[in-house]
Backbone as XML, in Angstrom:
<?xml version="1.0"?>
<chain id="A" units="angstrom">
  <residue number="1" name="UNK">
    <atom name="N" x="0.842" y="-1.195" z="0.000"/>
    <atom name="CA" x="0.000" y="0.000" z="0.000"/>
    <atom name="C" x="0.873" y="1.240" z="0.000"/>
  </residue>
  <residue number="2" name="UNK">
    <atom name="N" x="0.570" y="2.145" z="-0.918"/>
    <atom name="CA" x="1.348" y="3.373" z="-1.036"/>
    <atom name="C" x="1.059" y="4.288" z="0.152"/>
  </residue>
  <residue number="3" name="UNK">
    <atom name="N" x="2.118" y="4.793" z="0.742"/>
    <atom name="CA" x="1.987" y="5.777" z="1.811"/>
    <atom name="C" x="2.960" y="6.914" z="1.581"/>
  </residue>
  <residue number="4" name="UNK">
    <atom name="N" x="2.519" y="8.107" z="1.889"/>
    <atom name="CA" x="3.357" y="9.298" z="1.849"/>
    <atom name="C" x="3.270" y="9.953" z="3.224"/>
  </residue>
  <residue number="5" name="UNK">
    <atom name="N" x="4.405" y="10.229" z="3.817"/>
    <atom name="CA" x="4.435" y="10.812" z="5.155"/>
    <atom name="C" x="5.285" y="12.068" z="5.137"/>
  </residue>
  <residue number="6" name="UNK">
    <atom name="N" x="4.653" y="13.197" z="5.429"/>
    <atom name="CA" x="5.366" y="14.475" z="5.468"/>
    <atom name="C" x="5.919" y="14.716" z="6.876"/>
  </residue>
  <residue number="7" name="UNK">
    <atom name="N" x="7.008" y="15.445" z="6.930"/>
    <atom name="CA" x="7.589" y="15.861" z="8.208"/>
    <atom name="C" x="8.404" y="17.117" z="7.983"/>
  </residue>
  <residue number="8" name="UNK">
    <atom name="N" x="8.784" y="17.753" z="9.083"/>
    <atom name="CA" x="9.659" y="18.914" z="8.989"/>
    <atom name="C" x="8.974" y="20.249" z="9.184"/>
  </residue>
  <residue number="9" name="UNK">
    <atom name="N" x="7.671" y="20.234" z="9.335"/>
    <atom name="CA" x="6.971" y="21.490" z="9.553"/>
    <atom name="C" x="7.226" y="22.050" z="10.935"/>
  </residue>
  <residue number="10" name="UNK">
    <atom name="N" x="6.747" y="23.252" z="11.156"/>
    <atom name="CA" x="6.926" y="23.876" z="12.454"/>
    <atom name="C" x="6.682" y="25.359" z="12.403"/>
  </residue>
  <residue number="11" name="UNK">
    <atom name="N" x="7.081" y="26.024" z="13.482"/>
    <atom name="CA" x="6.953" y="27.481" z="13.588"/>
    <atom name="C" x="8.294" y="28.123" z="13.252"/>
  </residue>
  <residue number="12" name="UNK">
    <atom name="N" x="8.270" y="29.081" z="12.359"/>
    <atom name="CA" x="9.497" y="29.759" z="11.949"/>
    <atom name="C" x="9.206" y="31.246" z="11.793"/>
  </residue>
  <residue number="13" name="UNK">
    <atom name="N" x="10.211" y="32.058" z="12.064"/>
    <atom name="CA" x="10.049" y="33.498" z="11.912"/>
    <atom name="C" x="10.120" y="33.901" z="10.450"/>
  </residue>
  <residue number="14" name="UNK">
    <atom name="N" x="9.500" y="35.010" z="10.103"/>
    <atom name="CA" x="9.627" y="35.506" z="8.722"/>
    <atom name="C" x="11.092" y="35.649" z="8.331"/>
  </residue>
  <residue number="15" name="UNK">
    <atom name="N" x="11.387" y="35.221" z="7.116"/>
    <atom name="CA" x="12.760" y="35.227" z="6.634"/>
    <atom name="C" x="13.514" y="33.952" z="6.914"/>
  </residue>
  <residue number="16" name="UNK">
    <atom name="N" x="12.929" y="33.080" z="7.707"/>
    <atom name="CA" x="13.579" y="31.830" z="8.062"/>
    <atom name="C" x="13.416" y="30.755" z="7.014"/>
  </residue>
  <residue number="17" name="UNK">
    <atom name="N" x="13.941" y="29.576" z="7.337"/>
    <atom name="CA" x="13.917" y="28.450" z="6.404"/>
    <atom name="C" x="13.404" y="27.189" z="7.087"/>
  </residue>
  <residue number="18" name="UNK">
    <atom name="N" x="12.847" y="26.331" z="6.270"/>
    <atom name="CA" x="12.439" y="25.002" z="6.708"/>
    <atom name="C" x="12.664" y="24.047" z="5.548"/>
  </residue>
  <residue number="19" name="UNK">
    <atom name="N" x="12.943" y="22.793" z="5.879"/>
    <atom name="CA" x="12.996" y="21.758" z="4.860"/>
    <atom name="C" x="11.975" y="20.690" z="5.212"/>
  </residue>
  <residue number="20" name="UNK">
    <atom name="N" x="11.018" y="20.517" z="4.331"/>
    <atom name="CA" x="10.013" y="19.484" z="4.506"/>
    <atom name="C" x="10.466" y="18.211" z="3.804"/>
  </residue>
  <residue number="21" name="UNK">
    <atom name="N" x="10.095" y="17.091" z="4.383"/>
    <atom name="CA" x="10.390" y="15.790" z="3.786"/>
    <atom name="C" x="9.096" y="15.051" z="3.497"/>
  </residue>
  <residue number="22" name="UNK">
    <atom name="N" x="9.108" y="14.304" z="2.417"/>
    <atom name="CA" x="7.990" y="13.435" z="2.062"/>
    <atom name="C" x="8.568" y="12.041" z="1.875"/>
  </residue>
  <residue number="23" name="UNK">
    <atom name="N" x="8.357" y="11.179" z="2.863"/>
    <atom name="CA" x="8.887" y="9.820" z="2.819"/>
    <atom name="C" x="7.838" y="8.888" z="2.236"/>
  </residue>
  <residue number="24" name="UNK">
    <atom name="N" x="8.242" y="8.164" z="1.206"/>
    <atom name="CA" x="7.305" y="7.289" z="0.503"/>
    <atom name="C" x="7.575" y="5.829" z="0.838"/>
  </residue>
  <residue number="25" name="UNK">
    <atom name="N" x="6.522" y="5.046" z="0.767"/>
    <atom name="CA" x="6.642" y="3.604" z="0.922"/>
    <atom name="C" x="5.546" y="2.938" z="0.105"/>
  </residue>
  <residue number="26" name="UNK">
    <atom name="N" x="5.770" y="1.642" z="-0.171"/>
    <atom name="CA" x="4.754" y="0.899" z="-0.905"/>
    <atom name="C" x="4.799" y="1.070" z="-2.406"/>
  </residue>
  <residue number="27" name="UNK">
    <atom name="N" x="5.880" y="1.668" z="-2.914"/>
    <atom name="CA" x="5.961" y="1.871" z="-4.357"/>
    <atom name="C" x="6.548" y="0.660" z="-5.089"/>
  </residue>
  <residue number="28" name="UNK">
    <atom name="N" x="6.919" y="-0.365" z="-4.343"/>
    <atom name="CA" x="7.444" y="-1.586" z="-4.957"/>
    <atom name="C" x="8.609" y="-1.303" z="-5.893"/>
  </residue>
  <residue number="29" name="UNK">
    <atom name="N" x="9.561" y="-0.519" z="-5.385"/>
    <atom name="CA" x="10.797" y="-0.212" z="-6.109"/>
    <atom name="C" x="10.589" y="0.638" z="-7.354"/>
  </residue>
  <residue number="30" name="UNK">
    <atom name="N" x="9.429" y="1.300" z="-7.466"/>
    <atom name="CA" x="9.189" y="2.152" z="-8.633"/>
    <atom name="C" x="9.154" y="3.633" z="-8.288"/>
  </residue>
  <residue number="31" name="UNK">
    <atom name="N" x="9.524" y="3.984" z="-7.064"/>
    <atom name="CA" x="9.444" y="5.380" z="-6.622"/>
    <atom name="C" x="10.143" y="6.308" z="-7.593"/>
  </residue>
  <residue number="32" name="UNK">
    <atom name="N" x="11.317" y="5.894" z="-8.076"/>
    <atom name="CA" x="12.120" y="6.777" z="-8.919"/>
    <atom name="C" x="11.435" y="7.111" z="-10.242"/>
  </residue>
  <residue number="33" name="UNK">
    <atom name="N" x="10.402" y="6.366" z="-10.607"/>
    <atom name="CA" x="9.746" y="6.579" z="-11.893"/>
    <atom name="C" x="8.539" y="7.498" z="-11.814"/>
  </residue>
  <residue number="34" name="UNK">
    <atom name="N" x="8.270" y="8.022" z="-10.627"/>
    <atom name="CA" x="7.036" y="8.796" z="-10.440"/>
    <atom name="C" x="7.309" y="10.228" z="-10.014"/>
  </residue>
  <residue number="35" name="UNK">
    <atom name="N" x="6.539" y="11.147" z="-10.557"/>
    <atom name="CA" x="6.587" y="12.537" z="-10.130"/>
    <atom name="C" x="5.908" y="12.672" z="-8.772"/>
  </residue>
  <residue number="36" name="UNK">
    <atom name="N" x="6.459" y="13.555" z="-7.965"/>
    <atom name="CA" x="5.894" y="13.856" z="-6.649"/>
    <atom name="C" x="5.657" y="15.357" z="-6.563"/>
  </residue>
  <residue number="37" name="UNK">
    <atom name="N" x="4.514" y="15.739" z="-6.053"/>
    <atom name="CA" x="4.148" y="17.154" z="-5.946"/>
    <atom name="C" x="3.936" y="17.567" z="-4.500"/>
  </residue>
  <residue number="38" name="UNK">
    <atom name="N" x="4.166" y="18.851" z="-4.264"/>
    <atom name="CA" x="3.826" y="19.470" z="-2.982"/>
    <atom name="C" x="2.658" y="20.422" z="-3.198"/>
  </residue>
  <residue number="39" name="UNK">
    <atom name="N" x="1.703" y="20.342" z="-2.289"/>
    <atom name="CA" x="0.550" y="21.237" z="-2.268"/>
    <atom name="C" x="0.503" y="21.901" z="-0.901"/>
  </residue>
  <residue number="40" name="UNK">
    <atom name="N" x="-0.307" y="22.934" z="-0.800"/>
    <atom name="CA" x="-0.526" y="23.543" z="0.509"/>
    <atom name="C" x="-1.950" y="24.060" z="0.604"/>
  </residue>
  <residue number="41" name="UNK">
    <atom name="N" x="-2.412" y="24.145" z="1.830"/>
    <atom name="CA" x="-3.751" y="24.676" z="2.080"/>
    <atom name="C" x="-3.705" y="25.555" z="3.311"/>
  </residue>
  <residue number="42" name="UNK">
    <atom name="N" x="-3.985" y="26.831" z="3.087"/>
    <atom name="CA" x="-4.042" y="27.790" z="4.181"/>
    <atom name="C" x="-5.462" y="27.816" z="4.749"/>
  </residue>
  <residue number="43" name="UNK">
    <atom name="N" x="-5.613" y="28.254" z="5.987"/>
    <atom name="CA" x="-6.959" y="28.303" z="6.599"/>
    <atom name="C" x="-7.921" y="29.122" z="5.755"/>
  </residue>
  <residue number="44" name="UNK">
    <atom name="N" x="-9.078" y="28.547" z="5.473"/>
    <atom name="CA" x="-10.102" y="29.257" z="4.727"/>
    <atom name="C" x="-9.861" y="29.371" z="3.241"/>
  </residue>
  <residue number="45" name="UNK">
    <atom name="N" x="-8.804" y="28.707" z="2.763"/>
    <atom name="CA" x="-8.472" y="28.787" z="1.335"/>
    <atom name="C" x="-8.466" y="27.400" z="0.716"/>
  </residue>
  <residue number="46" name="UNK">
    <atom name="N" x="-8.553" y="27.380" z="-0.592"/>
    <atom name="CA" x="-8.487" y="26.110" z="-1.306"/>
    <atom name="C" x="-7.042" y="25.608" z="-1.359"/>
  </residue>
  <residue number="47" name="UNK">
    <atom name="N" x="-6.917" y="24.297" z="-1.486"/>
    <atom name="CA" x="-5.590" y="23.723" z="-1.631"/>
    <atom name="C" x="-5.002" y="24.127" z="-2.979"/>
  </residue>
  <residue number="48" name="UNK">
    <atom name="N" x="-3.704" y="24.426" z="-2.986"/>
    <atom name="CA" x="-3.049" y="24.875" z="-4.218"/>
    <atom name="C" x="-1.745" y="24.123" z="-4.419"/>
  </residue>
  <residue number="49" name="UNK">
    <atom name="N" x="-1.399" y="23.903" z="-5.666"/>
    <atom name="CA" x="-0.138" y="23.265" z="-5.980"/>
    <atom name="C" x="1.017" y="24.219" z="-5.756"/>
  </residue>
  <residue number="50" name="UNK">
    <atom name="N" x="2.142" y="23.702" z="-5.295"/>
    <atom name="CA" x="3.322" y="24.516" z="-5.013"/>
    <atom name="C" x="4.441" y="24.172" z="-5.994"/>
  </residue>
  <residue number="51" name="UNK">
    <atom name="N" x="4.903" y="22.949" z="-5.960"/>
    <atom name="CA" x="6.041" y="22.510" z="-6.759"/>
    <atom name="C" x="5.898" y="21.033" z="-7.047"/>
  </residue>
  <residue number="52" name="UNK">
    <atom name="N" x="6.542" y="20.612" z="-8.118"/>
    <atom name="CA" x="6.533" y="19.202" z="-8.476"/>
    <atom name="C" x="7.904" y="18.823" z="-9.007"/>
  </residue>
  <residue number="53" name="UNK">
    <atom name="N" x="8.293" y="17.578" z="-8.778"/>
    <atom name="CA" x="9.537" y="17.077" z="-9.350"/>
    <atom name="C" x="9.224" y="15.825" z="-10.147"/>
  </residue>
  <residue number="54" name="UNK">
    <atom name="N" x="9.740" y="15.771" z="-11.350"/>
    <atom name="CA" x="9.454" y="14.653" z="-12.237"/>
    <atom name="C" x="10.429" y="13.507" z="-12.031"/>
  </residue>
  <residue number="55" name="UNK">
    <atom name="N" x="10.202" y="12.458" z="-12.765"/>
    <atom name="CA" x="11.101" y="11.299" z="-12.745"/>
    <atom name="C" x="12.525" y="11.713" z="-13.080"/>
  </residue>
  <residue number="56" name="UNK">
    <atom name="N" x="12.651" y="12.636" z="-14.008"/>
    <atom name="CA" x="13.961" y="13.071" z="-14.483"/>
    <atom name="C" x="14.484" y="14.282" z="-13.735"/>
  </residue>
  <residue number="57" name="UNK">
    <atom name="N" x="13.946" y="14.545" z="-12.548"/>
    <atom name="CA" x="14.419" y="15.624" z="-11.666"/>
    <atom name="C" x="14.107" y="17.022" z="-12.187"/>
  </residue>
  <residue number="58" name="UNK">
    <atom name="N" x="13.172" y="17.126" z="-13.106"/>
    <atom name="CA" x="12.764" y="18.458" z="-13.552"/>
    <atom name="C" x="11.744" y="19.033" z="-12.578"/>
  </residue>
  <residue number="59" name="UNK">
    <atom name="N" x="11.940" y="20.309" z="-12.238"/>
    <atom name="CA" x="11.033" y="20.978" z="-11.305"/>
    <atom name="C" x="9.985" y="21.763" z="-12.072"/>
  </residue>
  <residue number="60" name="UNK">
    <atom name="N" x="8.765" y="21.721" z="-11.592"/>
    <atom name="CA" x="7.683" y="22.523" z="-12.147"/>
    <atom name="C" x="7.070" y="23.337" z="-11.027"/>
  </residue>
  <residue number="61" name="UNK">
    <atom name="N" x="7.097" y="24.641" z="-11.189"/>
    <atom name="CA" x="6.516" y="25.535" z="-10.197"/>
    <atom name="C" x="5.056" y="25.795" z="-10.545"/>
  </residue>
  <residue number="62" name="UNK">
    <atom name="N" x="4.191" y="25.601" z="-9.566"/>
    <atom name="CA" x="2.781" y="25.888" z="-9.766"/>
    <atom name="C" x="2.409" y="27.254" z="-9.180"/>
  </residue>
  <residue number="63" name="UNK">
    <atom name="N" x="3.294" y="27.803" z="-8.367"/>
    <atom name="CA" x="3.063" y="29.085" z="-7.720"/>
    <atom name="C" x="4.197" y="30.042" z="-8.032"/>
  </residue>
  <residue number="64" name="UNK">
    <atom name="N" x="3.881" y="31.169" z="-8.659"/>
    <atom name="CA" x="4.922" y="32.158" z="-8.939"/>
    <atom name="C" x="5.488" y="32.749" z="-7.659"/>
  </residue>
  <residue number="65" name="UNK">
    <atom name="N" x="4.684" y="32.795" z="-6.614"/>
    <atom name="CA" x="5.105" y="33.462" z="-5.376"/>
    <atom name="C" x="6.227" y="32.726" z="-4.651"/>
  </residue>
  <residue number="66" name="UNK">
    <atom name="N" x="6.494" y="31.475" z="-5.021"/>
    <atom name="CA" x="7.559" y="30.738" z="-4.331"/>
    <atom name="C" x="8.822" y="30.613" z="-5.184"/>
  </residue>
  <residue number="67" name="UNK">
    <atom name="N" x="8.761" y="31.074" z="-6.413"/>
    <atom name="CA" x="9.955" y="31.018" z="-7.269"/>
    <atom name="C" x="11.066" y="31.857" z="-6.669"/>
  </residue>
  <residue number="68" name="UNK">
    <atom name="N" x="12.269" y="31.278" z="-6.665"/>
    <atom name="CA" x="13.402" y="31.971" z="-6.066"/>
    <atom name="C" x="13.513" y="31.755" z="-4.569"/>
  </residue>
  <residue number="69" name="UNK">
    <atom name="N" x="12.504" y="31.142" z="-3.961"/>
    <atom name="CA" x="12.546" y="30.885" z="-2.514"/>
    <atom name="C" x="12.435" y="29.395" z="-2.183"/>
  </residue>
  <residue number="70" name="UNK">
    <atom name="N" x="11.650" y="28.658" z="-2.926"/>
    <atom name="CA" x="11.435" y="27.225" z="-2.672"/>
    <atom name="C" x="12.114" y="26.405" z="-3.758"/>
  </residue>
  <residue number="71" name="UNK">
    <atom name="N" x="12.667" y="25.286" z="-3.350"/>
    <atom name="CA" x="13.196" y="24.321" z="-4.311"/>
    <atom name="C" x="12.774" y="22.914" z="-3.901"/>
  </residue>
  <residue number="72" name="UNK">
    <atom name="N" x="12.763" y="22.028" z="-4.873"/>
    <atom name="CA" x="12.351" y="20.647" z="-4.633"/>
    <atom name="C" x="13.462" y="19.727" z="-5.098"/>
  </residue>
  <residue number="73" name="UNK">
    <atom name="N" x="13.631" y="18.633" z="-4.376"/>
    <atom name="CA" x="14.642" y="17.653" z="-4.750"/>
    <atom name="C" x="14.169" y="16.273" z="-4.307"/>
  </residue>
  <residue number="74" name="UNK">
    <atom name="N" x="14.846" y="15.267" z="-4.804"/>
    <atom name="CA" x="14.470" y="13.908" z="-4.425"/>
    <atom name="C" x="15.707" y="13.049" z="-4.206"/>
  </residue>
  <residue number="75" name="UNK">
    <atom name="N" x="15.574" y="12.094" z="-3.303"/>
    <atom name="CA" x="16.604" y="11.092" z="-3.046"/>
    <atom name="C" x="15.927" y="9.745" z="-3.266"/>
  </residue>
  <residue number="76" name="UNK">
    <atom name="N" x="16.139" y="9.172" z="-4.435"/>
    <atom name="CA" x="15.436" y="7.941" z="-4.764"/>
    <atom name="C" x="15.872" y="6.768" z="-3.889"/>
  </residue>
  <residue number="77" name="UNK">
    <atom name="N" x="17.116" y="6.781" z="-3.459"/>
    <atom name="CA" x="17.587" y="5.702" z="-2.587"/>
    <atom name="C" x="16.837" y="5.698" z="-1.259"/>
  </residue>
  <residue number="78" name="UNK">
    <atom name="N" x="16.460" y="6.885" z="-0.801"/>
    <atom name="CA" x="15.711" y="7.002" z="0.454"/>
    <atom name="C" x="14.210" y="7.106" z="0.204"/>
  </residue>
  <residue number="79" name="UNK">
    <atom name="N" x="13.813" y="7.108" z="-1.065"/>
    <atom name="CA" x="12.403" y="7.261" z="-1.446"/>
    <atom name="C" x="11.788" y="8.478" z="-0.742"/>
  </residue>
  <residue number="80" name="UNK">
    <atom name="N" x="12.490" y="9.572" z="-0.858"/>
    <atom name="CA" x="12.083" y="10.797" z="-0.167"/>
    <atom name="C" x="12.213" y="11.991" z="-1.101"/>
  </residue>
  <residue number="81" name="UNK">
    <atom name="N" x="11.229" y="12.875" z="-1.010"/>
    <atom name="CA" x="11.259" y="14.149" z="-1.732"/>
    <atom name="C" x="11.313" y="15.261" z="-0.699"/>
  </residue>
  <residue number="82" name="UNK">
    <atom name="N" x="12.117" y="16.278" z="-0.992"/>
    <atom name="CA" x="12.308" y="17.389" z="-0.068"/>
    <atom name="C" x="11.771" y="18.686" z="-0.673"/>
  </residue>
  <residue number="83" name="UNK">
    <atom name="N" x="11.245" y="19.515" z="0.188"/>
    <atom name="CA" x="10.860" y="20.873" z="-0.195"/>
    <atom name="C" x="11.640" y="21.829" z="0.685"/>
  </residue>
  <residue number="84" name="UNK">
    <atom name="N" x="12.618" y="22.477" z="0.085"/>
    <atom name="CA" x="13.424" y="23.476" z="0.799"/>
    <atom name="C" x="12.748" y="24.828" z="0.659"/>
  </residue>
  <residue number="85" name="UNK">
    <atom name="N" x="12.422" y="25.426" z="1.785"/>
    <atom name="CA" x="11.698" y="26.696" z="1.783"/>
    <atom name="C" x="12.559" y="27.744" z="2.475"/>
  </residue>
  <residue number="86" name="UNK">
    <atom name="N" x="12.955" y="28.746" z="1.726"/>
    <atom name="CA" x="13.773" y="29.836" z="2.257"/>
    <atom name="C" x="12.999" y="31.145" z="2.189"/>
  </residue>
  <residue number="87" name="UNK">
    <atom name="N" x="13.486" y="32.125" z="2.920"/>
    <atom name="CA" x="12.860" y="33.457" z="2.930"/>
    <atom name="C" x="11.360" y="33.354" z="3.143"/>
  </residue>
  <residue number="88" name="UNK">
    <atom name="N" x="10.984" y="32.597" z="4.138"/>
    <atom name="CA" x="9.567" y="32.347" z="4.386"/>
    <atom name="C" x="8.832" y="33.614" z="4.787"/>
  </residue>
  <residue number="89" name="UNK">
    <atom name="N" x="7.579" y="33.669" z="4.345"/>
    <atom name="CA" x="6.719" y="34.813" z="4.612"/>
    <atom name="C" x="5.476" y="34.348" z="5.374"/>
  </residue>
  <residue number="90" name="UNK">
    <atom name="N" x="4.831" y="35.227" z="6.087"/>
    <atom name="CA" x="3.601" y="34.824" z="6.795"/>
    <atom name="C" x="2.571" y="34.197" z="5.867"/>
  </residue>
  <residue number="91" name="UNK">
    <atom name="N" x="2.526" y="34.645" z="4.621"/>
    <atom name="CA" x="1.546" y="34.091" z="3.684"/>
    <atom name="C" x="1.876" y="32.681" z="3.235"/>
  </residue>
  <residue number="92" name="UNK">
    <atom name="N" x="3.025" y="32.168" z="3.626"/>
    <atom name="CA" x="3.368" y="30.767" z="3.357"/>
    <atom name="C" x="2.772" y="29.832" z="4.407"/>
  </residue>
  <residue number="93" name="UNK">
    <atom name="N" x="2.189" y="30.408" z="5.436"/>
    <atom name="CA" x="1.575" y="29.589" z="6.483"/>
    <atom name="C" x="0.463" y="28.722" z="5.901"/>
  </residue>
  <residue number="94" name="UNK">
    <atom name="N" x="0.572" y="27.418" z="6.124"/>
    <atom name="CA" x="-0.390" y="26.469" z="5.540"/>
    <atom name="C" x="-0.037" y="25.068" z="6.022"/>
  </residue>
  <residue number="95" name="UNK">
    <atom name="N" x="-0.937" y="24.149" z="5.747"/>
    <atom name="CA" x="-0.606" y="22.732" z="5.860"/>
    <atom name="C" x="-0.063" y="22.302" z="4.499"/>
  </residue>
  <residue number="96" name="UNK">
    <atom name="N" x="1.100" y="21.683" z="4.531"/>
    <atom name="CA" x="1.771" y="21.265" z="3.299"/>
    <atom name="C" x="1.612" y="19.761" z="3.116"/>
  </residue>
  <residue number="97" name="UNK">
    <atom name="N" x="1.221" y="19.367" z="1.912"/>
    <atom name="CA" x="0.978" y="17.968" z="1.587"/>
    <atom name="C" x="1.856" y="17.553" z="0.411"/>
  </residue>
  <residue number="98" name="UNK">
    <atom name="N" x="2.297" y="16.303" z="0.415"/>
    <atom name="CA" x="2.883" y="15.745" z="-0.794"/>
    <atom name="C" x="1.903" y="14.738" z="-1.391"/>
  </residue>
  <residue number="99" name="UNK">
    <atom name="N" x="2.024" y="14.547" z="-2.694"/>
    <atom name="CA" x="1.060" y="13.708" z="-3.389"/>
    <atom name="C" x="1.662" y="13.187" z="-4.686"/>
  </residue>
  <residue number="100" name="UNK">
    <atom name="N" x="1.031" y="12.155" z="-5.232"/>
    <atom name="CA" x="1.466" y="11.633" z="-6.515"/>
    <atom name="C" x="0.268" y="11.144" z="-7.316"/>
  </residue>
  <residue number="101" name="UNK">
    <atom name="N" x="0.400" y="11.245" z="-8.644"/>
    <atom name="CA" x="-0.601" y="10.678" z="-9.541"/>
    <atom name="C" x="-0.010" y="9.519" z="-10.336"/>
  </residue>
  <residue number="102" name="UNK">
    <atom name="N" x="1.180" y="9.095" z="-9.945"/>
    <atom name="CA" x="1.867" y="7.952" z="-10.541"/>
    <atom name="C" x="2.320" y="8.178" z="-11.973"/>
  </residue>
  <residue number="103" name="UNK">
    <atom name="N" x="2.233" y="9.413" z="-12.459"/>
    <atom name="CA" x="2.820" y="9.713" z="-13.756"/>
    <atom name="C" x="4.304" y="10.005" z="-13.573"/>
  </residue>
  <residue number="104" name="UNK">
    <atom name="N" x="5.054" y="9.971" z="-14.651"/>
    <atom name="CA" x="6.491" y="10.249" z="-14.521"/>
    <atom name="C" x="6.827" y="11.708" z="-14.786"/>
  </residue>
  <residue number="105" name="UNK">
    <atom name="N" x="5.825" y="12.500" z="-15.126"/>
    <atom name="CA" x="6.011" y="13.928" z="-15.349"/>
    <atom name="C" x="5.006" y="14.690" z="-14.489"/>
  </residue>
  <residue number="106" name="UNK">
    <atom name="N" x="5.242" y="15.983" z="-14.380"/>
    <atom name="CA" x="4.385" y="16.826" z="-13.546"/>
    <atom name="C" x="3.169" y="17.263" z="-14.364"/>
  </residue>
  <residue number="107" name="UNK">
    <atom name="N" x="2.058" y="16.614" z="-14.143"/>
    <atom name="CA" x="0.868" y="16.844" z="-14.953"/>
    <atom name="C" x="0.024" y="18.011" z="-14.463"/>
  </residue>
  <residue number="108" name="UNK">
    <atom name="N" x="0.135" y="18.311" z="-13.166"/>
    <atom name="CA" x="-0.739" y="19.331" z="-12.606"/>
    <atom name="C" x="-2.172" y="18.872" z="-12.458"/>
  </residue>
  <residue number="109" name="UNK">
    <atom name="N" x="-2.375" y="17.579" z="-12.614"/>
    <atom name="CA" x="-3.737" y="17.061" z="-12.555"/>
    <atom name="C" x="-4.105" y="16.477" z="-11.203"/>
  </residue>
  <residue number="110" name="UNK">
    <atom name="N" x="-5.185" y="15.743" z="-11.195"/>
    <atom name="CA" x="-5.675" y="15.136" z="-9.962"/>
    <atom name="C" x="-4.669" y="14.119" z="-9.433"/>
  </residue>
  <residue number="111" name="UNK">
    <atom name="N" x="-4.410" y="14.177" z="-8.140"/>
    <atom name="CA" x="-3.458" y="13.275" z="-7.505"/>
    <atom name="C" x="-4.194" y="12.079" z="-6.904"/>
  </residue>
  <residue number="112" name="UNK">
    <atom name="N" x="-3.525" y="10.947" z="-6.896"/>
    <atom name="CA" x="-4.165" y="9.721" z="-6.425"/>
    <atom name="C" x="-3.877" y="9.399" z="-4.963"/>
  </residue>
  <residue number="113" name="UNK">
    <atom name="N" x="-2.696" y="9.754" z="-4.505"/>
    <atom name="CA" x="-2.312" y="9.471" z="-3.125"/>
    <atom name="C" x="-1.781" y="10.739" z="-2.483"/>
  </residue>
  <residue number="114" name="UNK">
    <atom name="N" x="-2.176" y="10.898" z="-1.216"/>
    <atom name="CA" x="-1.795" y="12.085" z="-0.460"/>
    <atom name="C" x="-1.220" y="11.691" z="0.894"/>
  </residue>
  <residue number="115" name="UNK">
    <atom name="N" x="-0.322" y="12.507" z="1.380"/>
    <atom name="CA" x="0.106" y="12.367" z="2.754"/>
    <atom name="C" x="-0.882" y="13.054" z="3.681"/>
  </residue>
  <residue number="116" name="UNK">
    <atom name="N" x="-0.570" y="13.006" z="4.977"/>
    <atom name="CA" x="-1.486" y="13.569" z="5.972"/>
    <atom name="C" x="-1.244" y="15.064" z="6.196"/>
  </residue>
  <residue number="117" name="UNK">
    <atom name="N" x="-0.132" y="15.555" z="5.705"/>
    <atom name="CA" x="0.170" y="16.974" z="5.816"/>
    <atom name="C" x="1.036" y="17.312" z="7.011"/>
  </residue>
  <residue number="118" name="UNK">
    <atom name="N" x="1.752" y="18.420" z="6.898"/>
    <atom name="CA" x="2.560" y="18.946" z="7.993"/>
    <atom name="C" x="2.338" y="20.456" z="8.057"/>
  </residue>
  <residue number="119" name="UNK">
    <atom name="N" x="2.150" y="20.951" z="9.270"/>
    <atom name="CA" x="1.811" y="22.371" z="9.450"/>
    <atom name="C" x="3.066" y="23.229" z="9.402"/>
  </residue>
  <residue number="120" name="UNK">
    <atom name="N" x="3.004" y="24.280" z="8.615"/>
    <atom name="CA" x="4.056" y="25.299" z="8.573"/>
    <atom name="C" x="3.424" y="26.616" z="8.989"/>
  </residue>
  <residue number="121" name="UNK">
    <atom name="N" x="3.998" y="27.225" z="10.015"/>
    <atom name="CA" x="3.509" y="28.514" z="10.496"/>
    <atom name="C" x="4.661" y="29.506" z="10.482"/>
  </residue>
  <residue number="122" name="UNK">
    <atom name="N" x="4.455" y="30.594" z="9.763"/>
    <atom name="CA" x="5.474" y="31.643" z="9.667"/>
    <atom name="C" x="4.952" y="32.855" z="10.424"/>
  </residue>
  <residue number="123" name="UNK">
    <atom name="N" x="5.572" y="33.137" z="11.533"/>
    <atom name="CA" x="5.086" y="34.214" z="12.393"/>
    <atom name="C" x="6.198" y="34.685" z="13.311"/>
  </residue>
  <residue number="124" name="UNK">
    <atom name="N" x="6.162" y="35.964" z="13.625"/>
    <atom name="CA" x="7.118" y="36.505" z="14.585"/>
    <atom name="C" x="6.530" y="36.490" z="15.986"/>
  </residue>
</chain>
């Protein structure tokens, strides 16, 4: 059974950094062939796509507001995808989720599996 588990969230001051992790399991040795995406949902707002990494390590930004501040990477040996978030702003406060649709490219479409989310709060 496919599972995605996010970690690394917390409280950080504006301008600070956090690295989120998305640990995958149940992919039956095919993790490296699948794109993984990060989404976020702020209170009272709809969930939105943030970043995606493809099978070939290509990044796709779904949010212009995080360009130049967030990056995504993957370690296939550890079956983990990371979201490095720098220069955090209060408006980045949200629950962050990782997800996959089992495609090898970043489709921007409906995702099939989701993690439980990790809370990121940016506040002084």
